[in-house]
Coordinates of C-alpha atoms in Angstrom, one line a residue:
X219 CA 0.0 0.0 0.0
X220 CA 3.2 2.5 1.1
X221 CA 4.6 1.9 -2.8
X222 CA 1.6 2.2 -4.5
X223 CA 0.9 6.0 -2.4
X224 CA 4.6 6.8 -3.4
X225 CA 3.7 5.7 -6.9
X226 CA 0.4 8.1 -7.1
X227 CA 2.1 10.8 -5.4
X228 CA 5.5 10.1 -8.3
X229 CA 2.4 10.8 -11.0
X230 CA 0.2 13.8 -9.3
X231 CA 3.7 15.6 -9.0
X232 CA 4.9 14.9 -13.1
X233 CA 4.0 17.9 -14.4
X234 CA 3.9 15.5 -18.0
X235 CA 1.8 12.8 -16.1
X236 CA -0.4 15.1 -14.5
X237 CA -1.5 16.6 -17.4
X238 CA -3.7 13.1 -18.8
X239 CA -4.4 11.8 -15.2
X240 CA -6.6 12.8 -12.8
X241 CA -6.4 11.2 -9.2
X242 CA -9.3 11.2 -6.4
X243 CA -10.2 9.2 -3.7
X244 CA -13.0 7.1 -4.5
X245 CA -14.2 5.7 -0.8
X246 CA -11.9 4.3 2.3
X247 CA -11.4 0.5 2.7
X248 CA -12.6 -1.2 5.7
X249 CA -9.5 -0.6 7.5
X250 CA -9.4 3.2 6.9
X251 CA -6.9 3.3 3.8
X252 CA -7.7 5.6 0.7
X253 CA -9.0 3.3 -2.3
X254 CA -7.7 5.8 -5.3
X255 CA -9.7 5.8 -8.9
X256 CA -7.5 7.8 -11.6
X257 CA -8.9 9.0 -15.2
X258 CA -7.0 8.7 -17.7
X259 CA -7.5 10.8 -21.2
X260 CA -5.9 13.1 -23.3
X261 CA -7.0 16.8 -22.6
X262 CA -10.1 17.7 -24.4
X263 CA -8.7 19.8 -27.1
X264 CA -7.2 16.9 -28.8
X265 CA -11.0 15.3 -29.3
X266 CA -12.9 14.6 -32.2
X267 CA -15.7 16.8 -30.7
X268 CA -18.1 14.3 -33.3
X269 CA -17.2 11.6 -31.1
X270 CA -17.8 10.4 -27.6
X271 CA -15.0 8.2 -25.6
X272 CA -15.6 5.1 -24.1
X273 CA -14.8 4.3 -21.0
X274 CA -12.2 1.9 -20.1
X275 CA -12.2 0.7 -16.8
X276 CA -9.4 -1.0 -14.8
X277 CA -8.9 -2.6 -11.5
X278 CA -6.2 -4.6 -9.4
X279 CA -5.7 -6.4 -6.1
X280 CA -9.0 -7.5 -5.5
X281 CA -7.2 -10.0 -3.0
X282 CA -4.7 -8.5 -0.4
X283 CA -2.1 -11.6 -1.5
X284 CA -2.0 -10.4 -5.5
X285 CA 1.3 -8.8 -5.1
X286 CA 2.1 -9.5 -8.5
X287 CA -1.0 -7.4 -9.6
X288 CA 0.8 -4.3 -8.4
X289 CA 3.9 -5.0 -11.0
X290 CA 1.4 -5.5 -13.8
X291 CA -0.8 -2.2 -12.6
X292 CA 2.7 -0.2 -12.7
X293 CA 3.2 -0.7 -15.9
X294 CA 0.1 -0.3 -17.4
X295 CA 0.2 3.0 -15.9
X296 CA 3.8 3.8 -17.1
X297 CA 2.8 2.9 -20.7
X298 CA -0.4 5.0 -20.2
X299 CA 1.2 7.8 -18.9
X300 CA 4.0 7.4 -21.1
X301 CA 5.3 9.4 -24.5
X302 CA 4.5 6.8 -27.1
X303 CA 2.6 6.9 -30.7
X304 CA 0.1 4.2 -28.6
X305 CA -0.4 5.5 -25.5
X306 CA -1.5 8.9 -27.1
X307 CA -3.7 6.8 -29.6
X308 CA -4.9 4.9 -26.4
X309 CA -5.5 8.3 -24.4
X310 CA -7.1 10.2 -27.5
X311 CA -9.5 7.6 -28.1
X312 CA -10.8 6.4 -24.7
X313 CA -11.2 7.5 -20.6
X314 CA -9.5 5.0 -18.4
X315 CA -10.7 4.4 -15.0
X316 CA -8.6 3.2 -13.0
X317 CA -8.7 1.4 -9.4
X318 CA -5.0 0.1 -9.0
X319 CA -5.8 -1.2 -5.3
X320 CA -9.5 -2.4 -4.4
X321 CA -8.5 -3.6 -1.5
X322 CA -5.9 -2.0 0.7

């Protein structure tokens, strides 16, 4: 949970990150910890204003012992957030929603 609130706080801060993702606390777990949801798009000047997005939505570690589900979230998010031809195809065309931890 402590990498994963370092992680957020490495993307709020990127002033490049930032830009296509906006993070928000969607409720608190059972045991008080912030469960984050994070949208995901290109800004809207980039849309076709003829066409709506679809929505995309994402979650991980529905199970407190799928560690590896963290790795796999990281990168998705890296590749989202990231510079390339696809992930701006990616961003421009849909809204992620993302829940990297469900269960803290």
């Amino acid at each position: 949970y402590s990498d994963l609130q370092r992680y957020l706080n490495s993307i709020a801060s990127d002033p490049m990150r930032s830009q296509y993702c906006k993070l928000r606390v969607l409720c608190r777990s059972l045991a008080g910890n912030l469960v984050h949801v994070l949208t995901i798009t290109s800004p809207s000047g980039r849309q076709d204003p003829r066409r709506a997005k679809q929505a995309v939505v994402v979650t991980a570690r529905v199970h407190p012992g799928e560690t590896n589900a963290s790795w796999v979230m990281m990168g998705f998010l890296d590749h989202l957030l990231g510079t390339s031809d696809d992930a701006q195809l990616l961003r421009d065309t849909f809204i992620f929603k993302v829940v990297p931890m469900l269960n803290p």
